[in-house]
XYZ file of C-alpha atoms in Angstrom:
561
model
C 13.277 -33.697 -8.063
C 14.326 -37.415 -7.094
C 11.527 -39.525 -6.711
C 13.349 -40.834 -3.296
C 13.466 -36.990 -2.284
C 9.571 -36.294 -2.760
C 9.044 -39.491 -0.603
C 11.394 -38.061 2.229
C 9.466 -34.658 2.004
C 6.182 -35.759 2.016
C 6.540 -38.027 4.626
C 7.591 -35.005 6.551
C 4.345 -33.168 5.811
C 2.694 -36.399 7.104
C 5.055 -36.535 10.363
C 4.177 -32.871 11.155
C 0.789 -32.513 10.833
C 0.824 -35.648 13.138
C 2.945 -34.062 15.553
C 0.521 -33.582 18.194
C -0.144 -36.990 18.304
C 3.014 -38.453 18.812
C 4.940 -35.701 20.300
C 3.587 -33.672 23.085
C 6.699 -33.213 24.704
C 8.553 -31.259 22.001
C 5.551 -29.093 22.213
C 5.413 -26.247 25.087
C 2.636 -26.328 27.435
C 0.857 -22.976 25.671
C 0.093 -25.411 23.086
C 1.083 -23.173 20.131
C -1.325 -23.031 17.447
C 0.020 -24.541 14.106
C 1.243 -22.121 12.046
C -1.646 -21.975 9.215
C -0.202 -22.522 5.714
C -2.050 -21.044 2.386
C -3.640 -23.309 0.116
C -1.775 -22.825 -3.576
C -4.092 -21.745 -5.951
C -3.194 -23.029 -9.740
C -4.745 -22.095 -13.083
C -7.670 -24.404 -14.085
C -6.686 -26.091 -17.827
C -8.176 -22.484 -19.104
C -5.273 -20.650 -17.436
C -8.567 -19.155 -15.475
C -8.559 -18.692 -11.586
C -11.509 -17.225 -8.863
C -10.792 -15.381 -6.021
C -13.610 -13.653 -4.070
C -13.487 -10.937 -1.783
C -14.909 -11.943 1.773
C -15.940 -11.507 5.090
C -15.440 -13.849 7.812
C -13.779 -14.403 11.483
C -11.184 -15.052 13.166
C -10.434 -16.464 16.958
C -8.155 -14.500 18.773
C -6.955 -14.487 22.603
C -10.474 -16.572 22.944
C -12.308 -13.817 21.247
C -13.706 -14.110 17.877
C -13.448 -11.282 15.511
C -15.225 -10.361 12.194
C -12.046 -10.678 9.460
C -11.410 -10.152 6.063
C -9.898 -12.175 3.253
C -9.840 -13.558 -0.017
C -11.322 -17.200 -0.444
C -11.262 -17.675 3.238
C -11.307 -15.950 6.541
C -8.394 -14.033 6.537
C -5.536 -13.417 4.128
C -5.796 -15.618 0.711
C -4.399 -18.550 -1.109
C -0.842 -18.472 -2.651
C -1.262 -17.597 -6.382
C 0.440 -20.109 -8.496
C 1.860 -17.982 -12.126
C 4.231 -19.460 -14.276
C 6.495 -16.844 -16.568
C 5.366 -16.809 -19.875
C 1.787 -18.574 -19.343
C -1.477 -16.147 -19.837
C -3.927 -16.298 -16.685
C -7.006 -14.974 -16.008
C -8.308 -14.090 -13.091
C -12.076 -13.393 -12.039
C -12.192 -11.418 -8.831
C -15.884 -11.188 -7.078
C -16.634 -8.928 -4.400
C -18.860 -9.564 -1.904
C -17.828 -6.948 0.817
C -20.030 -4.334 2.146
C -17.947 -1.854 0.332
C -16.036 -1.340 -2.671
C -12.138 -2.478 -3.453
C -9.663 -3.297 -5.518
C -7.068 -6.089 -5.885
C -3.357 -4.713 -6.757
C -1.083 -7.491 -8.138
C 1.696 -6.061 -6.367
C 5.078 -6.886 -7.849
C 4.012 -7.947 -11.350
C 5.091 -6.027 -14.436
C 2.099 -6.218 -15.802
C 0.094 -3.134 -18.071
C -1.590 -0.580 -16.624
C -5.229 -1.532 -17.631
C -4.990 -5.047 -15.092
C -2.390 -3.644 -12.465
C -5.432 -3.177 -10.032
C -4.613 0.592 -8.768
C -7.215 2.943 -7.350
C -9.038 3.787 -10.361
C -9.857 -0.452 -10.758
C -12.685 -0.046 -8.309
C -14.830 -3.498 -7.623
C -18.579 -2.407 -6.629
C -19.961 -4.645 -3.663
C -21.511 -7.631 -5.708
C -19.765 -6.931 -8.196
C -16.541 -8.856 -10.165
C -13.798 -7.686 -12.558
C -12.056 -9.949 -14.735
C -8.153 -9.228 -15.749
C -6.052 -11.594 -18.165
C -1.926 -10.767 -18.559
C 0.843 -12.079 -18.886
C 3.493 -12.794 -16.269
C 6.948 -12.457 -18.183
C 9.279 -11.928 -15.177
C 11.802 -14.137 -13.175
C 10.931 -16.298 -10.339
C 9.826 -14.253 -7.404
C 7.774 -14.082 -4.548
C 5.027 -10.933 -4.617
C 1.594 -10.662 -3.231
C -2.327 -9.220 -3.877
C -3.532 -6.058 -1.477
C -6.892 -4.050 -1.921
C -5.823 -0.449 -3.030
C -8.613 1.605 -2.851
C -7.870 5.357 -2.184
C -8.963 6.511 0.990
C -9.498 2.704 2.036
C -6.250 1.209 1.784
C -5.014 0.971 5.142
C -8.635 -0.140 6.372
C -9.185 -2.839 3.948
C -5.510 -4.231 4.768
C -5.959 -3.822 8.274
C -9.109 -6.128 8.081
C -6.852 -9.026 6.558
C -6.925 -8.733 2.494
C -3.776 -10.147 1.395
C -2.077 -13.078 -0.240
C 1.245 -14.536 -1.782
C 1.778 -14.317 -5.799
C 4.331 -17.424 -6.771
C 5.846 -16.488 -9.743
C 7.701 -19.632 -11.372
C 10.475 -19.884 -14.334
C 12.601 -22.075 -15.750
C 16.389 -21.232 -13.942
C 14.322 -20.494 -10.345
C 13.122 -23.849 -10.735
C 16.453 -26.290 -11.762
C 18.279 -24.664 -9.039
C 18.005 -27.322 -6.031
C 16.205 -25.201 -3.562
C 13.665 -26.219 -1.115
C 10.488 -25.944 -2.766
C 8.050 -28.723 -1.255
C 5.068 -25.920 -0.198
C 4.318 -26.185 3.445
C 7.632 -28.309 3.983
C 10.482 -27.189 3.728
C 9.380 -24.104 1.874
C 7.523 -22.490 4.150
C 5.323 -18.821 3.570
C 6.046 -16.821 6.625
C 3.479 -13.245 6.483
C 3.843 -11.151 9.341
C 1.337 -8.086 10.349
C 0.578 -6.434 13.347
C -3.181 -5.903 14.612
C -4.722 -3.725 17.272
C -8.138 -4.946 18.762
C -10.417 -3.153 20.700
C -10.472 -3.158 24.487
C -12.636 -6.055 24.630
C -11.050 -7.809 21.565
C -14.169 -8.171 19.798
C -12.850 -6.106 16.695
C -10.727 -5.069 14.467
C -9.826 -1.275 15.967
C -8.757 0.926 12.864
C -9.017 4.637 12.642
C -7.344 6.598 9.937
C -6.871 10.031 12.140
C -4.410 12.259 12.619
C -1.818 10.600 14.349
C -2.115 7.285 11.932
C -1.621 9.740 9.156
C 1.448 10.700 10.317
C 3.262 8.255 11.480
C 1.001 4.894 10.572
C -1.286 2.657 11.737
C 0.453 -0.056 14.161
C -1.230 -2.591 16.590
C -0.143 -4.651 19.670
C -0.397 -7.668 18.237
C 1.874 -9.362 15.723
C 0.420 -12.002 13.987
C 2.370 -14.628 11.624
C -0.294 -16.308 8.452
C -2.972 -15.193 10.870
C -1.572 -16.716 14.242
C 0.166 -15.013 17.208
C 3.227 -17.129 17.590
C 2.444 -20.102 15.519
C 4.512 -22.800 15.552
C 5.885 -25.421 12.563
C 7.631 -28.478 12.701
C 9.824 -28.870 9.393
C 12.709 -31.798 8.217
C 16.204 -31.336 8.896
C 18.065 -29.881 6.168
C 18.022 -26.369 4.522
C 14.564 -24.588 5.398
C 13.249 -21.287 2.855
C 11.118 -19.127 4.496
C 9.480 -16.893 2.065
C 9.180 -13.432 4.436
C 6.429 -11.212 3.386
C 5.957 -7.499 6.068
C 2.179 -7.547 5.204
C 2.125 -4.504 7.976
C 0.269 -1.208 7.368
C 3.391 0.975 8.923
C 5.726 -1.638 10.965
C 9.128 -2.142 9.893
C 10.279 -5.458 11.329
C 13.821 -6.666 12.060
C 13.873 -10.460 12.041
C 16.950 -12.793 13.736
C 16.791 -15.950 14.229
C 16.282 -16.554 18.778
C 20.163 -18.282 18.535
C 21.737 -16.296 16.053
C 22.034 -18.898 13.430
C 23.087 -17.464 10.315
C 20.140 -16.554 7.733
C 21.518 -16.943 4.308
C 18.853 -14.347 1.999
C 18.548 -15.983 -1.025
C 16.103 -13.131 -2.946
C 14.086 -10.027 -2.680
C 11.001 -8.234 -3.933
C 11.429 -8.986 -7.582
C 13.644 -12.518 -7.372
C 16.782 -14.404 -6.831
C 19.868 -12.576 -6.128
C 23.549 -13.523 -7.836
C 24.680 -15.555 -4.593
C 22.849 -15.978 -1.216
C 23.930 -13.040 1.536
C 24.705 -14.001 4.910
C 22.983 -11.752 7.617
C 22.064 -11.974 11.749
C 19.401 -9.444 11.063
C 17.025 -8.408 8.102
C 15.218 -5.427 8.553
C 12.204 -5.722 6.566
C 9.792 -2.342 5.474
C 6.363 -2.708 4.939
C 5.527 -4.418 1.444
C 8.943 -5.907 1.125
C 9.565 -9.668 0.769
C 12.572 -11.462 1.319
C 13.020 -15.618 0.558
C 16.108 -16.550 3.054
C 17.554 -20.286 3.709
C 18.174 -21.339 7.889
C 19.979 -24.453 8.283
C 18.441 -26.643 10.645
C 20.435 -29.715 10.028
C 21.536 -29.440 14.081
C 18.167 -30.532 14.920
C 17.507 -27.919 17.733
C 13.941 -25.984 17.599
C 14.405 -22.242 17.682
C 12.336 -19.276 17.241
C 12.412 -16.530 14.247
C 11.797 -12.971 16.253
C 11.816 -9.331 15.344
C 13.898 -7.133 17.192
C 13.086 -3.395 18.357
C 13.633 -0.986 15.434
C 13.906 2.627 15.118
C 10.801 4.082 14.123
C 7.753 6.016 15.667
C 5.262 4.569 17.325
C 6.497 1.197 16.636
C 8.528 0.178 19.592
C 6.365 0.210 22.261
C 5.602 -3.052 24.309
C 5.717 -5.960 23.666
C 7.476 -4.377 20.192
C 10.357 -3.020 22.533
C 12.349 -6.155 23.052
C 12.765 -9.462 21.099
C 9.249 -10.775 20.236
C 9.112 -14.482 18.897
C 7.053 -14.656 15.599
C 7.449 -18.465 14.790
C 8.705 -21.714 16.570
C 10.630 -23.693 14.017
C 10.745 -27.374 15.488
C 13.147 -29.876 13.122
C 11.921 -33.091 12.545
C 14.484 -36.299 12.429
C 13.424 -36.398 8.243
C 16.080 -35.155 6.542
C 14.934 -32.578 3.554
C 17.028 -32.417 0.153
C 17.229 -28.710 -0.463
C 20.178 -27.094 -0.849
C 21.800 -23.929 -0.528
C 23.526 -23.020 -3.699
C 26.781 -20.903 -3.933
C 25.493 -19.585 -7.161
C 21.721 -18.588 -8.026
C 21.050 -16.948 -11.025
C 22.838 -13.924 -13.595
C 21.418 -10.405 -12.721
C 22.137 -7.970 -15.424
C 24.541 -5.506 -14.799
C 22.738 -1.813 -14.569
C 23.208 0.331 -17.135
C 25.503 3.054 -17.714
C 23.210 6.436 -16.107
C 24.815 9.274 -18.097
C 22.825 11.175 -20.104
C 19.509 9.179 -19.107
C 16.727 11.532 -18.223
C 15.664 12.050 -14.550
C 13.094 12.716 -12.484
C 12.872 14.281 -8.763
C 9.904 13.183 -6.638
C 9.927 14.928 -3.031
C 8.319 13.462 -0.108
C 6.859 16.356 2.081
C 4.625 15.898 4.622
C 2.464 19.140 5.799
C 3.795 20.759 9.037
C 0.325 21.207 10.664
C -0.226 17.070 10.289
C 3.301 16.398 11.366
C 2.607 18.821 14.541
C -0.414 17.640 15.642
C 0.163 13.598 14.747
C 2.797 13.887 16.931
C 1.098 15.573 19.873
C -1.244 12.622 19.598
C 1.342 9.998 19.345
C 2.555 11.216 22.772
C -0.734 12.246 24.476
C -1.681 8.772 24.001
C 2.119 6.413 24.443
C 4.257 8.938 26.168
C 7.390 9.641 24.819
C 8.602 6.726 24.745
C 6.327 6.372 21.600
C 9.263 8.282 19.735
C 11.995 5.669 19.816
C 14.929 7.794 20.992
C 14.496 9.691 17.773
C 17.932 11.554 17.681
C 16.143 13.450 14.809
C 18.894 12.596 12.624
C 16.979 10.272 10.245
C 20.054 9.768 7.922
C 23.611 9.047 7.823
C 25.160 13.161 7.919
C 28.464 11.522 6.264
C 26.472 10.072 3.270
C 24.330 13.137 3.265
C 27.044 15.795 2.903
C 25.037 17.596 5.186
C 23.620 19.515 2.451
C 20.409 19.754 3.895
C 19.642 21.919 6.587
C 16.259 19.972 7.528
C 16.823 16.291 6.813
C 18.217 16.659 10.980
C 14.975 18.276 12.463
C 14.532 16.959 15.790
C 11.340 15.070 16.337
C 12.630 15.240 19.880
C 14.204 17.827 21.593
C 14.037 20.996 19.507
C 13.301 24.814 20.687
C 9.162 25.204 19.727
C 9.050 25.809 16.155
C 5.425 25.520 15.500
C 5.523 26.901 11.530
C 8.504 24.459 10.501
C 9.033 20.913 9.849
C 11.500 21.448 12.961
C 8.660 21.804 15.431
C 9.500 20.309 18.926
C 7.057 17.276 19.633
C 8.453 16.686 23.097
C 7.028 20.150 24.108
C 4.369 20.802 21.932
C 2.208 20.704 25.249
C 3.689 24.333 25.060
C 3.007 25.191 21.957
C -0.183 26.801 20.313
C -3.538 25.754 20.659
C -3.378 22.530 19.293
C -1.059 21.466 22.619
C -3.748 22.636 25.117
C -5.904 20.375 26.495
C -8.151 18.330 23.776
C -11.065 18.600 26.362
C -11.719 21.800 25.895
C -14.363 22.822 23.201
C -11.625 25.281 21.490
C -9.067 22.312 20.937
C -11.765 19.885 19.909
C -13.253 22.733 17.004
C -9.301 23.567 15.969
C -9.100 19.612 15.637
C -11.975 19.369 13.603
C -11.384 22.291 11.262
C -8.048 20.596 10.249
C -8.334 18.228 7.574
C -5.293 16.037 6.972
C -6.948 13.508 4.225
C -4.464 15.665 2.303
C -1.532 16.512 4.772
C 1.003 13.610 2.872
C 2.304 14.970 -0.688
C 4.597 14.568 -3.615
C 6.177 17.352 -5.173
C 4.148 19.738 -3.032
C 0.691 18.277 -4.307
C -1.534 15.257 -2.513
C -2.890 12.783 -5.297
C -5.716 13.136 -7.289
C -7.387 10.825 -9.287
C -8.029 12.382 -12.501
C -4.746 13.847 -13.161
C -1.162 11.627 -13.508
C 2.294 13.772 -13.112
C 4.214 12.917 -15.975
C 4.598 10.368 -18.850
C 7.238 7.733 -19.264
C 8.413 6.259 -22.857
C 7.979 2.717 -22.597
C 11.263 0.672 -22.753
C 13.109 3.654 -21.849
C 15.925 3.316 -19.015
C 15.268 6.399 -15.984
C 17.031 7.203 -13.370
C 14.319 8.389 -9.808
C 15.770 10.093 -6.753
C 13.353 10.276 -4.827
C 13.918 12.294 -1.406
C 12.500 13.101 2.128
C 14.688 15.434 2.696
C 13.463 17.762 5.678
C 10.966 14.974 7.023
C 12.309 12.160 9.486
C 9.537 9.646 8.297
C 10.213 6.310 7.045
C 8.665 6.099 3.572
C 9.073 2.644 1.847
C 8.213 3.693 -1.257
C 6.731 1.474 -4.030
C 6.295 1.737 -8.324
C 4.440 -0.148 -9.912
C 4.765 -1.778 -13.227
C 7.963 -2.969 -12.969
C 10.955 -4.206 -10.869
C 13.494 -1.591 -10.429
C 17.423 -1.801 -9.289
C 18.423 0.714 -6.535
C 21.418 2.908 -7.354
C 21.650 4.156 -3.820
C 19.533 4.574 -0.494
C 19.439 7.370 1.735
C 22.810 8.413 0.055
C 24.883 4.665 0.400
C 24.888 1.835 -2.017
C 22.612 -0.986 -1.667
C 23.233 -3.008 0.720
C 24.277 -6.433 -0.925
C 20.751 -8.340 -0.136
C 19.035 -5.283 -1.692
C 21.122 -5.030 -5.180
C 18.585 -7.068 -6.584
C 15.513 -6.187 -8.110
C 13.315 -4.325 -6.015
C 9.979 -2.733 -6.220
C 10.402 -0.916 -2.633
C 13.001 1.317 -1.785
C 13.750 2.989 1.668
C 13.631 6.294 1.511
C 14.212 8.560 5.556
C 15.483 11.739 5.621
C 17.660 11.681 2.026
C 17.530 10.742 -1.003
C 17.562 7.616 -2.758
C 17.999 6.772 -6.747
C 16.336 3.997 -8.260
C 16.363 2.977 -12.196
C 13.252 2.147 -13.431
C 12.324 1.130 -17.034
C 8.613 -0.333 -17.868
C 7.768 -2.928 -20.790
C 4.017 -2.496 -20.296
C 1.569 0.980 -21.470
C -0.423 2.225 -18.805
C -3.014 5.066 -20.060
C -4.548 8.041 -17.839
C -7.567 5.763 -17.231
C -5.370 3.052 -15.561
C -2.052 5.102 -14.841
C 0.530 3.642 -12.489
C 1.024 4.487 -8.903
C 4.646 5.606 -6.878
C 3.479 6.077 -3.335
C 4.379 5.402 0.012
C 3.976 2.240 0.911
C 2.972 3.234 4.568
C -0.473 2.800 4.332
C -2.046 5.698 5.819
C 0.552 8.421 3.759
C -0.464 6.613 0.940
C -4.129 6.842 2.169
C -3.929 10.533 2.790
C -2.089 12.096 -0.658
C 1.477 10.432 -0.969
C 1.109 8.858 -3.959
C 1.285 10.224 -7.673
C 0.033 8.635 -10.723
C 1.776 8.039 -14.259
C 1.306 7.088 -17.895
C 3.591 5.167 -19.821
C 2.904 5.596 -23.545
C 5.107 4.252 -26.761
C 7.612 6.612 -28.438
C 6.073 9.502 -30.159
C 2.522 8.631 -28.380
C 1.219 10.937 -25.428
C-alpha cells in the first residue's frame, strides 16, 4: 500500500472514532451504539497465540446479561493466519462446563480440527499446532460440543479466522481492519421476559425447526452504527445464527458487488440486490459509497419456519453505514483470482447421505411452533420446498405440505395446520396425558443421516486422502432447510437443490443448501483424520446437528484403513 494511502485511511479511523464529538447531527437522536469491531489477534514471534474460553456480560435494552466469549465478553478476536506459516494455538477453558473450539473452514487434519470428540474440561486447556495451506478467506471458531452446540453458540462463542496469502493480498482491495474493511457478524438472540438472560432451550420445537430469537444483533450490538471513508467499503458478512437464514440488501438498493465466499475469492466480483445468507456461511462483498449518502445494510423476510415473525417479517436494519468526506483507496477489481476448473466426475466414486428427520419430532415440533406463534410462524409454507421443474418431480414427498394437508399423523406429510385434530399429542398440553406422552418422547435423536442419529464412537465410511468424490446429499421428503457443512476441506458445489450454483456460490464452499432435493458437492481432503478425531458432515442448524444430524468420517492414505 502507498504510504499517502495508509495516511488517508488512518486518518479515517481517527475521524470516526471522533465522530461523536464533532458530528452530532449526522447521528440520529437514538444515539446508535458504535458498531464494536474485533481486536486482530496475530501470532507472537513463536507463531503461538492464547485464546481463553470465558464468561462475562453484556448490556442490552438497559439490562445486563451474563455472556459468553472468547478473550472478552462476547464473541472473540479476529484470528490473524497467514497460508503457509505454522501456528499454535493454546485454548484455556474456564467455563462452568466443558467445550470445544472448531476451526471452522480450515483444511486442517483431523487430530486439531476441534470436532466433538476434542472436548476441553472446565479448567482445563488444549493446545493444537497446523498448518494453514489454503487461499485467502474469511472463516471463523464455534464451540462444537455434542449435545451443547446450539447452547454454547447461543451464549456468544464465536470469532473471525483471517486467512492471508500472497495473490489475496496484491490485489488492491480494501483491507485497512476496522476502516474500510469492516467485519460485519450477525446473530439473533432471544432473552427472557425480563431480559436478564440468555433464554435457550433445546426442546422439541427447537429441534425441529431451530433455535431463533427476537433480537438481531450485529458484533454484539442491535443496530450498530459505523462511520467509514468514501470509496469502496468490504464488509466481511459472517450468519453466526443458530437456525436464521438472513437475506441482506442494502436500505437504497445500491448494488453489492460479492467479492468471495466460505472458502475465498471468487474469479470476478458478482453483482446482487440481495444475498441470502444460511447459517455458517460467510460472504466478503464491496458497496460503493463514493456518493457520500449514509444508508443502512438490512435483512429482508425469508422463507423459512419460525423465522419470520416480527420484527423478522419486514425489512430490519442491521447496520448504519455513515461515509465520511476521507476518501479510501480500495478498489474493486474486474478480475480477482484463477479458480480451478472442477474436475471431470465420471467414473469418480460417490456417496449418498440422506437427511431424514423422524415423523414423531417433525409432528410434534410443529404443533409447538404454532401453539406458541400461530400460524403465521410457518411462513406461507406452500410445502413445496424445491423447484418441481429442477426436481423432475421424482419424488413423491419432497412436496409434503407443512401447511394445509389432510391429517396424516404416521407420514412426513402430516398436516401441522390441524394437528390440533390429530392424536394425542394435539390435545391440550395441560392435561396430565399430553404432558406424560410429551415426556415419554425423546427427540435428542429425532434428526438423522442415512436413517441413523450420530454416535460418537462409530464414523460411516472412510475417504482416501487426495482422492476427488462426488456427495449428493438430499432431503428429499423433508421441507427443512439444512445448510449443511464438511469439514476438512473446501468443497465446489456441482448443483443445489437440483440447479447450478448460483454464480456467487461457484466458489469454494464449505456449506451447501440443501431443502427438499438434492444437492452434489465434490469434495477431496489433503489432511488424515483417524476414528479418534474423525471429521464431521452435519447440519449446520444447530439444534439438528445437536440432536443426531451429523455423521462422522475417517480419511486414511491409500491402502491404509
Amino acid at each position: 500500500m502507498q504510504r499517502r494511502d495508509f495516511i488517508k485511511l488512518t486518518a479515517a479511523m481517527g475521524a470516526a472514532s471522533a465522530l461523536p464529538l464533532w458530528s452530532r447531527t449526522a447521528l440520529a437522536d437514538d444515539r446508535r451504539p458504535e458498531l464494536p469491531i474485533p481486536q486482530l489477534l496475530t501470532p507472537d514471534p513463536r507463531g503461538v497465540m492464547n485464546i481463553t474460553a470465558r464468561t462475562g456480560s453484556k448490556v442490552w435494552r438497559g439490562k445486563t446479561v451474563p455472556t459468553w466469549g472468547y478473550n472478552g465478553d462476547l464473541l472473540g478476536p479476529a484470528i490473524v493466519l497467514e497460508s503457509g506459516k505454522p501456528v499454535t494455538l493454546n485454548v484455556r477453558n474456564t467455563l462452568p462446563e466443558a467445550t470445544t473450539v472448531h476451526w471452522h473452514g480450515l483444511a486442517i487434519p483431523g487430530d486439531v480440527d476441534g470436532g466433538p470428540q476434542a472436548v476441553i474440561a472446565p479448567g482445563q486447556s488444549r493446545t493444537v499446532t497446523f498448518t494453514p495451506n489454503q487461499p485467502s478467506a474469511t472463516c471463523w471458531f464455534h464451540p462444537h460440543l455434542h449435545g451443547r452446540t446450539g447452547y454454547q453458540v447461543a451464549q456468544g462463542l464465536a470469532g473471525l479466522i483471517l486467512v492471508k496469502d500472497n495473490a489475496g493480498e496484491k490485489l488492491l482491495l480494501p483491507k485497512i481492519w476496522g476502516v474500510d474493511d469492516i467485519p460485519v457478524i450477525l446473530q439473533d438472540k432471544r432473552l427472557s421476559n425480563d431480559g436478564s438472560k440468555i433464554e435457550y432451550e433445546l426442546d422439541v420445537m427447537s429441534a425441529a425447526v431451530g433455535w431463533f430469537g427476537d433480537t438481531l444483533l450485529t458484533n454484539g450490538e442491535i443496530f450498530p452504527q459505523h462511520a467509514v471513508p468514501r470509496g469502496w467499503l468490504r464488509l466481511r458478512l459472517l450468519n453466526g445464527c443458530n437456525a436464521r437464514s438472513l437475506n441482506l440488501t442494502t436500505s437504497d438498493r445500491r448494488p453489492m458487488y460479492v467479492i468471495a465466499s466460505d472458502g475465498g475469492l471468487l474469479a470476478e466480483p458478482v453483482q446482487m440486490s440481495e444475498l441470502a445468507m444460511m447459517p455458517g456461511e460467510r460472504f466478503e462483498i464491496l458497496v460503493d459509497t463514493h456518493d457520500g449518502k449514509a444508508f443502512d445494510l438490512q435483512t429482508l423476510p425469508v422463507r423459512q419456519m419460525g423465522m419470520s415473525l416480527a420484527p423478522f417479517n419486514q425489512p430490519l436494519p442491521v447496520l448504519h453505514i455513515l461515509p465520511l468526506q476521507i476518501l479510501a483507496s480500495g478498489t474493486l477489481p474486474d478480475k480477482l483470482v484463477d479458480l480451478p476448473a472442477l474436475p471431470a466426475t465420471q467414473g469418480v466414486k460417490e456417496r449418498w447421505l440422506q437427511l431424514t428427520m423422524d415423523p414423531e419430532l417433525d409432528r410434534r415440533g410443529m404443533l409447538a411452533l404454532m401453539e406458541k406463534y400461530g400460524h403465521a410462524a410457518m411462513a406461507g409454507m406452500s410445502g413445496d420446498a424445491h423447484d418441481d421443474e429442477a426436481a423432475g418431480g421424482k419424488s413423491g414427498m419432497a412436496g409434503m405440505d407443512h401447511g394445509a394437508m389432510a391429517d396424516q399423523s404416521t407420514s412426513a406429510g402430516m398436516d401441522h395446520s390441524q394437528m390440533q385434530q390429530s392424536s394425542a399429542a394435539g390435545r391440550d398440553h395441560s392435561s396430565g396425558e399430553a404432558k406424560s406422552q410429551t415426556a415419554a418422547y425423546d427427540f435428542h435423536n429425532g434428526n438423522k443421516i442415512n436413517g441413523a442419529a450420530f454416535t460418537m464412537s462409530q464414523p460411516s465410511f472412510d475417504v482416501k486422502r487426495g482422492v476427488v468424490e462426488k456427495w449428493t446429499i438430499s432431503g428429499e421428503g423433508d421441507e427443512m432447510l439444512h445448510p449443511f457443512h464438511i469439514h476438512g476441506m473446501q468443497f465446489r458445489i456441482l448443483s443445489e437443490n437440483g440447479k447450478p450454483p448460483a454464480p456467487h456460490r461457484s466458489g469454494w464452499k464449505d456449506i451447501v443448501r440443501v431443502e427438499g432435493w438434492r444437492s452434489e458437492v465434490l469434495v477431496r481432503f489433503d489432511h488424515t483424520a483417524s476414528k479418534e478425531h474423525a471429521y464431521m458432515a452435519h447440519c449446520h442448524l444447530l439444534e439438528h446437528e445437536d440432536t443426531g444430524m451429523m455423521t462422522g468420517f475417517t480419511v486414511s492414505d491409500e491402502g491404509a484403513g
